[in-house]
XYZ file of C-alpha atoms in Angstrom:
723
model
C 9.464 76.878 75.599
C 6.896 74.427 76.617
C 4.348 77.218 76.997
C 5.130 78.309 73.484
C 4.598 74.750 72.113
C 1.412 74.511 74.180
C 0.173 77.713 72.830
C 0.949 76.686 69.334
C -0.761 73.264 69.856
C -3.839 74.897 71.298
C -4.173 77.261 68.359
C -3.347 74.511 65.886
C -5.922 72.144 67.434
C -8.767 74.463 66.841
C -10.464 74.092 63.568
C -11.510 77.614 63.695
C -7.986 78.715 64.236
C -6.874 76.725 61.192
C -9.395 78.051 58.940
C -9.541 81.706 59.993
C -7.305 84.107 58.010
C -3.964 84.579 59.767
C -4.550 81.460 61.845
C -1.087 80.095 61.253
C 0.272 83.490 62.213
C -1.613 83.303 65.374
C 0.092 80.072 66.212
C 3.512 81.573 65.395
C 2.922 84.873 67.280
C 2.279 83.169 70.539
C 5.912 83.835 71.626
C 5.513 87.462 71.054
C 2.134 89.019 72.104
C 3.084 92.242 70.177
C 2.878 90.310 66.949
C -0.674 88.972 67.591
C -2.529 89.543 64.300
C -5.765 91.453 64.121
C -8.179 89.324 62.296
C -11.149 90.853 60.522
C -14.266 90.336 62.610
C -16.310 87.460 61.365
C -19.872 88.183 60.193
C -22.331 86.494 62.415
C -24.740 84.081 60.880
C -27.801 85.908 59.524
C -26.256 89.319 60.070
C -26.812 91.741 57.144
C -24.009 91.911 54.634
C -21.973 95.101 54.533
C -23.063 96.654 51.223
C -19.948 98.682 50.790
C -17.044 96.211 50.908
C -18.282 93.680 48.270
C -19.606 96.156 45.783
C -18.461 99.689 46.015
C -14.814 99.026 46.928
C -13.776 96.755 44.097
C -15.969 98.647 41.570
C -14.309 102.041 42.334
C -10.860 100.716 42.434
C -10.960 98.637 39.319
C -12.907 101.227 37.507
C -10.272 103.834 38.500
C -7.489 101.523 37.341
C -9.113 100.992 33.954
C -9.664 104.697 33.563
C -6.126 105.661 34.563
C -4.542 103.115 32.142
C -6.961 104.243 29.257
C -6.081 107.901 29.859
C -2.356 107.237 30.067
C -2.463 105.086 26.943
C -4.557 107.672 25.051
C -2.143 110.409 26.085
C 0.955 108.403 25.277
C -0.389 107.390 21.965
C -1.134 111.018 21.081
C 2.469 111.901 21.649
C 3.996 108.706 20.222
C 7.403 108.818 18.756
C 10.793 107.009 18.700
C 13.635 109.193 19.909
C 17.127 109.323 18.159
C 18.513 107.664 21.257
C 15.856 104.983 20.876
C 17.215 104.230 17.396
C 20.656 103.669 18.828
C 19.323 100.699 20.741
C 17.898 99.282 17.609
C 21.305 99.412 15.832
C 22.603 96.916 18.439
C 19.640 94.742 17.926
C 20.187 94.632 14.184
C 23.731 93.538 14.723
C 22.378 90.699 17.094
C 19.960 89.633 14.358
C 22.757 89.640 11.685
C 24.949 87.522 14.008
C 27.613 90.172 14.718
C 26.916 90.101 18.474
C 25.658 92.779 20.872
C 27.726 95.543 19.356
C 27.166 98.858 17.710
C 29.720 98.465 14.872
C 30.646 94.983 13.653
C 34.187 94.137 14.710
C 34.204 96.418 17.762
C 32.965 95.116 21.122
C 31.196 98.322 22.356
C 28.104 98.427 24.638
C 26.323 101.536 23.539
C 23.010 100.663 25.149
C 22.507 101.596 28.757
C 19.769 98.996 29.441
C 20.865 95.381 28.900
C 17.394 94.001 29.634
C 15.837 96.485 27.188
C 18.136 95.452 24.372
C 17.556 91.786 24.696
C 13.797 92.335 25.380
C 13.523 93.955 21.972
C 15.688 91.448 20.397
C 13.818 88.398 21.762
C 10.337 89.941 20.893
C 11.554 90.503 17.358
C 12.639 86.882 17.102
C 9.077 85.787 18.118
C 6.903 88.336 16.175
C 9.201 89.421 13.329
C 7.844 92.958 12.948
C 9.871 96.091 12.304
C 12.128 96.950 15.190
C 10.663 100.435 15.692
C 7.224 99.140 16.052
C 8.207 96.428 18.485
C 10.051 99.054 20.625
C 7.020 101.236 20.518
C 4.613 98.385 21.495
C 6.886 97.196 24.245
C 7.509 100.668 25.714
C 3.733 101.415 25.826
C 2.894 98.074 27.245
C 5.416 98.228 30.053
C 4.400 101.806 30.904
C 0.695 100.718 31.263
C 1.736 97.722 33.412
C 3.819 100.135 35.612
C 0.875 102.377 36.595
C -1.345 99.291 37.071
C 1.169 97.778 39.465
C 1.589 101.069 41.267
C -2.165 101.180 42.025
C -2.335 97.477 43.034
C 0.570 97.705 45.297
C -0.868 100.706 47.072
C -4.162 98.846 47.416
C -2.363 96.000 49.193
C -0.634 98.614 51.478
C -3.945 99.976 52.578
C -6.261 97.082 52.467
C -3.996 94.062 52.696
C -4.759 90.841 50.802
C -7.793 88.710 51.142
C -5.923 86.631 53.580
C -4.802 89.601 55.615
C -7.585 92.352 55.538
C -7.140 95.343 57.770
C -9.343 98.318 58.382
C -12.954 98.936 57.408
C -14.745 99.790 54.235
C -12.811 102.423 52.108
C -12.891 103.585 48.541
C -9.501 103.829 46.924
C -9.346 106.961 44.634
C -6.542 107.440 42.065
C -4.538 110.384 43.143
C -0.715 110.439 42.765
C -1.046 108.149 39.722
C -3.090 110.840 38.016
C -0.377 113.357 38.516
C 2.112 111.087 36.927
C 0.165 110.018 33.844
C -0.893 113.609 33.025
C 2.619 114.952 33.061
C 3.802 115.582 29.467
C 7.235 114.067 29.904
C 5.796 110.911 31.396
C 3.633 110.616 28.281
C 6.534 111.414 25.957
C 8.716 108.733 27.430
C 5.996 106.137 27.646
C 6.974 105.507 24.098
C 10.224 107.012 22.769
C 11.932 103.657 22.221
C 14.016 104.103 25.325
C 13.975 102.043 28.509
C 11.929 104.499 30.663
C 8.796 102.253 30.494
C 10.904 99.219 31.500
C 12.385 101.171 34.453
C 9.129 102.265 35.914
C 7.647 98.780 35.221
C 10.493 97.211 37.164
C 9.886 99.663 40.110
C 6.051 99.027 39.957
C 6.521 95.264 39.945
C 8.895 95.540 42.900
C 6.337 97.825 44.816
C 3.486 95.283 44.313
C 5.731 92.296 45.102
C 7.210 93.672 48.249
C 3.864 94.959 49.459
C 2.408 91.527 49.072
C 5.560 89.941 50.643
C 5.053 92.258 53.639
C 1.526 90.834 54.169
C 2.233 87.207 53.349
C 3.137 84.519 55.969
C 6.719 83.370 55.658
C 7.157 79.940 54.333
C 10.113 77.788 53.707
C 10.144 74.506 51.756
C 12.483 71.560 51.938
C 16.115 72.550 52.489
C 15.000 76.135 53.172
C 13.746 76.858 49.573
C 11.808 80.190 49.460
C 8.202 80.353 48.245
C 7.560 81.088 44.640
C 6.429 84.654 45.341
C 9.529 85.395 47.489
C 11.974 83.845 44.823
C 10.347 85.797 42.086
C 10.756 89.029 44.002
C 14.443 88.343 44.703
C 15.024 87.489 41.110
C 13.441 90.594 39.800
C 15.291 92.743 42.362
C 18.555 91.337 41.198
C 17.883 92.463 37.625
C 17.896 96.078 38.646
C 21.405 96.973 37.444
C 20.710 95.297 34.189
C 17.442 97.306 33.724
C 19.575 100.466 34.196
C 22.936 100.708 36.013
C 21.884 103.285 38.612
C 19.022 100.927 39.676
C 21.736 98.974 41.517
C 21.096 101.589 44.233
C 17.459 100.430 44.414
C 18.378 96.793 44.267
C 20.694 97.017 47.171
C 17.910 98.493 49.405
C 15.250 95.939 48.197
C 17.565 92.928 48.631
C 18.694 94.203 52.066
C 15.143 94.300 53.061
C 14.613 90.697 52.029
C 17.852 89.692 53.816
C 17.087 91.501 57.061
C 13.671 89.852 57.676
C 13.658 86.837 59.957
C 14.403 83.532 58.065
C 16.794 80.544 58.207
C 20.411 80.784 56.914
C 19.476 78.297 54.188
C 16.558 80.550 53.100
C 18.897 83.491 52.920
C 21.441 81.518 50.968
C 18.867 80.706 48.343
C 17.735 84.257 48.053
C 21.454 85.212 47.371
C 21.773 82.640 44.748
C 18.435 83.519 43.066
C 19.021 87.343 43.109
C 22.688 87.240 42.283
C 23.222 84.488 39.609
C 22.074 86.431 36.503
C 23.645 89.749 37.250
C 26.997 88.299 38.462
C 27.278 85.989 35.426
C 26.449 88.740 33.016
C 28.833 91.146 34.821
C 31.723 88.697 34.465
C 30.794 88.147 30.824
C 30.508 91.931 30.239
C 33.974 92.570 31.594
C 35.464 89.859 29.530
C 33.749 90.863 26.340
C 33.566 94.725 26.476
C 36.551 95.150 28.847
C 34.450 97.525 30.974
C 32.460 97.039 34.266
C 29.505 99.043 32.905
C 28.160 100.274 29.539
C 30.244 102.692 27.521
C 27.505 105.337 28.044
C 28.484 105.491 31.676
C 32.019 106.299 30.693
C 30.915 108.824 28.147
C 28.746 110.552 30.661
C 31.078 110.195 33.606
C 28.199 108.595 35.690
C 30.221 108.975 38.822
C 30.933 112.619 38.241
C 29.440 115.569 40.149
C 27.668 118.544 38.763
C 25.156 119.650 41.363
C 24.440 123.041 39.777
C 23.509 121.416 36.440
C 21.328 118.920 38.306
C 19.452 121.672 40.190
C 18.751 123.353 36.836
C 17.591 120.177 35.437
C 15.226 119.568 38.464
C 13.746 123.079 38.111
C 13.354 122.661 34.436
C 10.787 119.903 35.258
C 9.088 121.526 38.226
C 8.681 125.051 36.751
C 6.734 124.703 33.424
C 3.896 122.726 34.996
C 3.738 124.329 38.433
C 4.486 120.755 39.546
C 5.167 121.722 43.212
C 1.507 122.594 43.818
C 0.010 119.200 43.092
C 3.013 117.442 44.678
C 2.432 119.219 47.933
C -1.333 118.578 47.834
C -0.708 114.895 47.188
C 1.721 114.733 50.065
C -0.697 116.352 52.424
C -3.499 114.028 51.340
C -1.184 110.964 51.716
C -0.170 111.972 55.225
C -3.804 112.591 56.245
C -4.853 109.220 54.754
C -2.174 107.401 56.661
C -3.162 109.142 59.929
C -6.914 108.278 59.191
C -6.173 104.610 58.718
C -4.104 104.454 61.839
C -6.769 106.162 63.963
C -9.913 104.597 62.482
C -11.885 102.511 64.853
C -12.942 100.335 62.103
C -9.823 98.143 62.831
C -8.661 96.856 66.113
C -6.980 99.315 68.517
C -3.380 100.261 67.519
C -1.866 100.512 64.144
C -3.565 98.022 61.876
C -0.772 98.454 59.248
C 1.681 96.997 61.851
C -0.471 94.089 63.102
C 0.156 91.654 60.246
C -0.190 87.875 60.085
C 3.246 86.418 60.004
C 4.734 82.903 59.874
C 8.518 82.220 60.597
C 10.662 79.184 60.125
C 11.298 76.974 63.151
C 15.038 76.610 63.816
C 16.312 73.384 62.197
C 13.039 72.790 60.314
C 13.255 71.818 56.750
C 9.659 72.797 55.963
C 7.020 75.214 57.202
C 7.495 76.251 60.823
C 6.500 78.813 63.324
C 8.093 81.564 65.363
C 8.715 79.209 68.259
C 12.448 79.324 68.788
C 14.914 79.176 71.578
C 15.645 82.778 70.872
C 12.138 83.726 71.939
C 12.460 82.580 75.469
C 13.087 85.280 78.066
C 16.101 85.766 80.383
C 19.666 86.995 80.077
C 21.105 86.751 76.565
C 17.819 85.334 75.370
C 16.117 88.732 75.983
C 18.724 90.367 73.803
C 18.268 87.660 71.101
C 14.565 87.942 71.396
C 14.785 91.774 70.936
C 16.835 91.274 67.746
C 14.254 88.684 66.446
C 11.420 91.105 67.224
C 13.281 93.743 65.229
C 13.737 91.402 62.361
C 9.996 90.556 62.543
C 9.242 94.265 61.999
C 11.171 94.401 58.801
C 8.508 92.365 57.050
C 5.834 94.949 57.522
C 4.021 97.400 55.303
C 5.451 100.536 56.905
C 9.035 99.390 56.514
C 8.541 98.432 52.919
C 6.900 101.773 52.210
C 9.725 103.640 53.903
C 12.248 101.650 51.939
C 10.746 102.829 48.605
C 10.710 106.491 49.836
C 14.462 106.068 50.746
C 15.121 104.731 47.295
C 13.278 107.731 45.858
C 15.489 110.104 47.767
C 18.697 108.326 46.853
C 17.698 108.218 43.116
C 16.733 111.887 43.163
C 20.031 112.782 44.836
C 22.079 110.719 42.312
C 20.353 112.309 39.221
C 20.935 115.797 40.713
C 24.591 115.048 41.553
C 25.518 113.755 38.068
C 23.837 116.925 36.420
C 20.588 115.480 35.247
C 20.311 114.970 31.455
C 19.850 116.889 28.171
C 16.261 115.431 27.630
C 13.539 117.453 29.507
C 12.344 115.477 32.488
C 13.466 112.030 31.314
C 15.867 110.810 34.098
C 13.705 112.337 36.807
C 10.686 110.300 35.963
C 11.683 107.172 37.945
C 12.324 109.259 41.087
C 8.836 110.967 40.669
C 7.299 107.626 40.189
C 8.854 106.233 43.312
C 7.756 109.244 45.413
C 4.136 108.827 44.179
C 3.856 105.127 44.747
C 2.391 105.348 48.442
C -0.179 107.944 47.261
C -0.916 106.426 43.818
C -4.370 105.829 45.278
C -5.689 107.119 48.607
C -8.476 105.706 50.788
C -11.768 107.490 51.436
C -13.626 105.892 54.313
C -17.181 105.023 53.522
C -20.210 103.627 55.420
C -21.468 104.818 58.776
C -18.838 105.949 61.349
C -18.005 103.220 63.834
C -17.585 105.279 66.942
C -16.920 108.924 67.923
C -13.239 108.725 67.124
C -13.892 107.385 63.627
C -16.354 110.166 63.055
C -13.840 112.842 64.083
C -11.237 111.265 61.745
C -13.598 111.356 58.818
C -14.499 114.918 59.439
C -10.845 115.768 58.600
C -9.872 112.945 56.191
C -12.929 113.024 53.711
C -12.642 116.827 52.865
C -8.915 116.745 52.554
C -8.768 113.740 50.324
C -11.728 114.898 48.220
C -10.201 118.439 48.008
C -6.833 117.054 46.991
C -8.372 114.950 44.347
C -10.186 117.942 42.846
C -6.969 119.994 42.866
C -5.022 117.255 41.090
C -7.744 116.670 38.544
C -7.952 120.465 37.980
C -4.219 120.678 37.560
C -4.321 117.724 35.085
C -6.968 119.420 32.981
C -4.929 122.727 32.895
C -1.798 120.951 31.874
C -3.661 118.993 29.138
C -5.131 122.252 27.694
C -2.123 124.467 28.007
C 0.490 121.983 26.822
C -0.219 121.550 23.141
C 1.502 118.297 22.027
C 2.198 119.737 18.605
C 2.845 123.395 19.365
C 4.117 125.578 16.518
C 6.639 127.811 18.439
C 10.307 126.713 17.757
C 11.838 124.325 20.217
C 15.501 125.308 20.995
C 18.050 124.076 23.425
C 18.025 126.040 26.751
C 21.039 127.863 28.224
C 21.312 124.825 30.565
C 21.552 122.423 27.601
C 18.140 120.859 28.054
C 15.582 120.302 25.332
C 12.125 118.953 24.775
C 13.473 116.059 22.670
C 10.157 114.981 21.108
C 9.194 118.510 20.057
C 12.700 119.204 18.817
C 12.535 116.257 16.378
C 8.960 116.923 15.428
C 9.943 120.314 14.171
C 13.260 119.184 12.510
C 11.727 116.236 10.589
C 8.302 117.717 9.823
C 6.556 114.506 11.192
C 4.137 114.688 13.995
C 4.957 111.124 14.921
C 8.501 110.303 13.935
C 8.395 106.558 14.579
C 10.411 104.973 11.776
C 14.003 105.434 10.858
C 12.566 106.463 7.448
C 10.925 109.470 9.115
C 14.326 110.706 10.169
C 15.441 110.954 6.555
C 13.764 114.303 6.552
C 16.114 115.529 9.275
C 18.728 117.890 7.986
C 21.616 116.170 6.238
C 20.091 112.615 6.288
C 18.932 112.148 2.723
C 22.281 113.750 1.416
C 24.206 111.292 3.614
C 22.355 108.184 2.464
C 22.768 109.280 -1.087
C 26.512 109.938 -0.793
C 27.224 106.720 1.080
C 25.307 104.556 -1.334
C 26.987 106.020 -4.433
C 30.504 105.854 -3.069
C 32.524 102.963 -4.481
C 36.055 103.676 -3.272
C 35.497 103.832 0.435
C 35.718 107.064 2.492
C 35.112 108.986 5.748
C 31.959 111.035 5.698
C 32.095 114.246 7.772
C 29.313 116.865 8.097
C 30.245 120.225 6.621
C 29.843 122.865 9.268
C 27.310 125.479 8.530
C 25.510 123.444 5.795
C 22.415 121.201 6.339
C 22.610 119.188 3.092
C 26.374 118.748 2.515
C 28.929 116.106 3.589
C 32.706 116.200 3.076
C 33.632 112.872 1.506
C 37.249 112.177 2.430
C 38.044 109.319 -0.064
C 40.927 106.963 0.015
C 43.597 108.440 -2.162
C 45.483 105.122 -2.522
C 44.392 101.492 -3.297
C 43.164 99.552 -0.492
C 45.468 96.786 0.685
C 45.700 93.904 -1.867
C 44.300 95.985 -4.781
C 46.043 97.060 -7.875
C 46.175 100.837 -8.691
C 42.788 102.245 -9.567
C 40.951 98.868 -8.873
C 37.756 99.372 -7.055
C 37.202 97.254 -4.018
C 34.306 94.852 -3.790
C 33.650 95.882 -0.149
C 34.746 99.467 0.298
C 35.414 100.634 4.041
C 32.968 103.491 4.766
C 32.846 105.416 8.006
C 30.491 108.163 9.012
C 30.857 110.517 11.970
C 27.767 112.445 13.175
C 26.376 113.503 16.544
C 22.809 112.207 15.818
C 23.894 108.582 16.124
C 20.518 106.777 16.047
C 18.990 108.124 12.782
C 22.324 107.835 11.081
C 23.135 104.241 11.967
C 19.486 102.975 11.352
C 19.383 104.430 7.871
C 22.739 102.969 6.742
C 23.794 99.269 6.245
C 25.599 97.492 8.952
C 28.860 97.375 6.956
C 29.117 101.143 7.479
C 30.760 102.173 10.547
C 29.049 104.961 12.467
C 30.710 106.932 15.152
C 29.715 109.960 17.263
C 31.912 112.753 18.742
C 30.634 112.443 22.342
C 31.439 108.750 23.003
C 28.244 106.650 23.009
C 29.641 104.463 20.281
C 33.173 105.908 20.031
C 35.433 104.406 22.742
C 38.117 107.077 22.148
C 35.670 109.893 22.510
C 34.138 108.327 25.750
C 37.702 108.190 27.278
C 38.324 111.863 26.954
C 37.808 114.315 29.864
C 34.575 116.223 30.302
C 34.381 119.864 29.169
C 33.734 121.929 32.349
C 30.874 123.903 30.895
C 29.753 121.416 28.352
C 26.130 120.395 27.721
C 25.170 117.492 29.999
C 25.289 114.185 27.973
C 27.331 115.945 25.430
C 30.162 117.337 27.424
C 32.846 115.305 25.680
C 34.066 116.001 22.140
C 36.638 114.034 20.016
C 37.772 116.036 17.009
C 37.354 114.437 13.569
C 41.021 114.328 13.099
C 41.207 111.223 15.385
C 38.804 109.321 13.097
C 40.769 110.200 10.109
C 43.966 109.043 11.724
C 42.312 105.891 13.115
C 40.886 104.903 9.689
C 44.064 105.865 7.831
C 42.040 107.150 5.011
C 44.135 110.294 4.204
C 47.619 110.363 2.900
C 47.790 113.538 0.834
C 46.817 116.806 2.320
C 45.036 117.767 -0.880
C 42.409 115.222 0.213
C 41.604 117.246 3.314
C 38.532 119.493 3.719
C 39.610 123.075 4.373
C 38.444 122.933 8.013
C 40.693 119.971 8.772
C 44.334 120.569 9.783
C 46.835 118.035 8.524
C 49.088 118.553 11.528
C 46.263 117.504 13.947
C 45.696 114.305 11.878
C 49.446 113.532 11.946
C 49.686 114.197 15.763
C 46.658 111.994 16.324
C 48.313 109.131 14.333
C 51.302 109.458 16.745
C 49.105 109.734 19.868
C 47.343 106.498 18.917
C 50.708 104.670 19.341
C 50.598 105.422 23.059
C 50.934 101.962 24.682
C 48.095 102.456 27.104
C 45.829 103.630 24.295
C 46.831 100.774 22.195
C 45.993 98.336 25.046
C 42.507 99.968 25.341
C 41.882 99.707 21.474
C 43.066 96.116 21.493
C 40.765 95.203 24.386
C 37.619 95.841 22.352
C 38.780 95.196 18.798
C 41.534 92.562 19.019
C 40.709 88.826 18.715
C 38.684 87.567 21.656
C 40.730 84.724 22.871
C 40.537 83.244 26.351
C 43.663 85.105 27.247
C 42.068 88.324 26.060
C 38.985 87.613 28.051
C 40.924 87.188 31.261
C 42.979 90.282 30.541
C 39.782 92.222 29.995
C 38.288 91.044 33.198
C 41.452 91.996 35.255
C 41.833 95.389 33.600
C 38.083 96.360 33.139
C 38.113 98.918 35.955
C 41.480 100.510 34.955
C 40.187 100.727 31.299
C 37.014 102.448 32.715
C 39.116 105.031 34.354
C 41.537 105.670 31.533
C 41.482 109.039 29.895
C 43.145 110.744 26.929
C 43.440 114.388 26.000
C 41.198 115.266 23.042
C 43.967 117.738 21.710
C 46.291 115.423 19.795
C 49.463 117.448 20.465
C 48.786 117.353 24.209
C 48.249 113.686 24.054
C 51.532 113.162 22.287
C 53.151 115.096 25.129
C 51.370 113.228 27.892
C 52.497 109.854 26.423
C 56.112 111.059 25.869
C 56.049 110.352 22.171
C 58.065 112.294 19.566
C 56.096 115.234 18.070
C 55.739 115.002 14.203
C 57.045 117.769 12.159
C 54.620 120.357 11.117
C 53.546 120.716 7.507
C 52.019 123.634 5.676
C 48.334 123.320 5.672
C 46.766 122.897 2.186
C 44.665 125.902 1.208
C 42.336 124.336 -1.244
C 38.822 125.210 -2.004
C 36.953 122.231 -0.389
């Protein structure tokens, strides 16, 4: 132990040791020679300056970053749009602005938005700037998407070159490669706007990539009482937000936070990281369960996010790979990445060994309340101390570039497996974009050695690395140009839903609305049925349920109240008639109607009863639940006389649904999100949230009556009218 202190003292006593990059790490590494950092050789006084490092390197990298962002922004702007699902988010924001709370329909505590952070980000931005919600969502999505690709490139630059305090390797030009593949992919451009949270998701990933790569290079510091440095605290906080960015990102958050926890640090420091990372998501989770009576958004219930449909997921994956011959550039980029990694390891421009493993580190001294070093009783040799020292050395290795990089690749595999398992999505490419982005992070830019070779081994490495990297870059650029030419963003051929249930969502709505850039809710008035719906709802004065007429694109069945509303005299019109609309296209419908009109869908994104039905075995992914309209008629109580029915509605189904709704478990579910929110109700919701999430009803009313053991209503003769 005295030797360690002596080594630390000797290193600390040298002015050169204190001022040289990594000097503190050199003091801390004295106890473990394998951790000795490899400092960049100092330039002798009067020696000629290396012309490559100060000029070409930053110019090429920053020039490439600007070009990549500009090309991505131009491509995304060319394909700008707001999806119908993006408008669903904005309905909740409208209710927040109106003071109704974070709900889809006023009076029902339903979380119809998958991304909590995205919802509140749009809301808070609106409170600051006050523009139209559609334009705010567009601007935020584009901005976050651009930040994401910039962070990807910056993080990979740190991975290869280190920071200015921890330089490794010799001069190298960092050329954009994997990031070019991503920004030129049509679905990536489509969902860089769209009003959905895709831009936020990849931005979160990009920020974590840059943050953890810098964390791997930075010396470990602890403040008073073990407080983490600002950078480490920020990384932990952002990592903890993963489940609120999108629920499945909890898988990524677990890996990233485990990485932070496994590195060498004091118990106090670890405790602070737990508090910083966990406070916001834990507090929100408790609030969510007490308010919505569910442990996750209703969308996860509607889509059975824990379900398994591997065959559908495989079809969804191939639907992305096939049209763009995506496997070709992916293989080329992978080969270039492996060769680049090998070249950096073998290059003689760094010290012998793996330069990416020889990082300047600083660790806390046991019992120290401020900055310390690696000196620790666990570092001394002998007996149990050897075992302890081995564990400490293992924990030292956690905070390294290779481990961080591997962690991201592990997350990429996990995310890809999860998306495939649940069956993918109905939107072409959408939910695979985060996995693709994760896989491409380590090769978003690749190094090309420049300058004269520094030894025979370096020359041999360059003879392999330079042509491989240059060839890969040409292949990816050629592929990108081909995709740009072949994939017309406004093609004329009709876009239809595939046999697998997948559709190019942007192209579908371009053709159905007649707008090249459907951005505003008003643009969707040109979607079939929309103008007729707005007209019928605005002209109705009695209150009604509005149902789309099957087979017609401009007609709605208006099922009006055939009796006075409660408290009204016969034939007296209500001042505030109750109106309910049921339609699959939830976003455009809800954004073009007032907030006092309840809007439901049949698949469960905003309709809790529909979400709590069982999936149809061969249904379309994301739409494989269906609640018949009879349940809405029974729930609203709008119909008494069978004469008031449309011909395609069976009065017996409505009567059976009315009885099925009396099932005690179903009543408890309904009361959890629509009853008065007392403290007792909040506690009950927290306790029962998981059981509510697992509760299922049969969508066939008669079967549900039987399941609940309720008396079956008598059948009546169906009215054969002309409606």
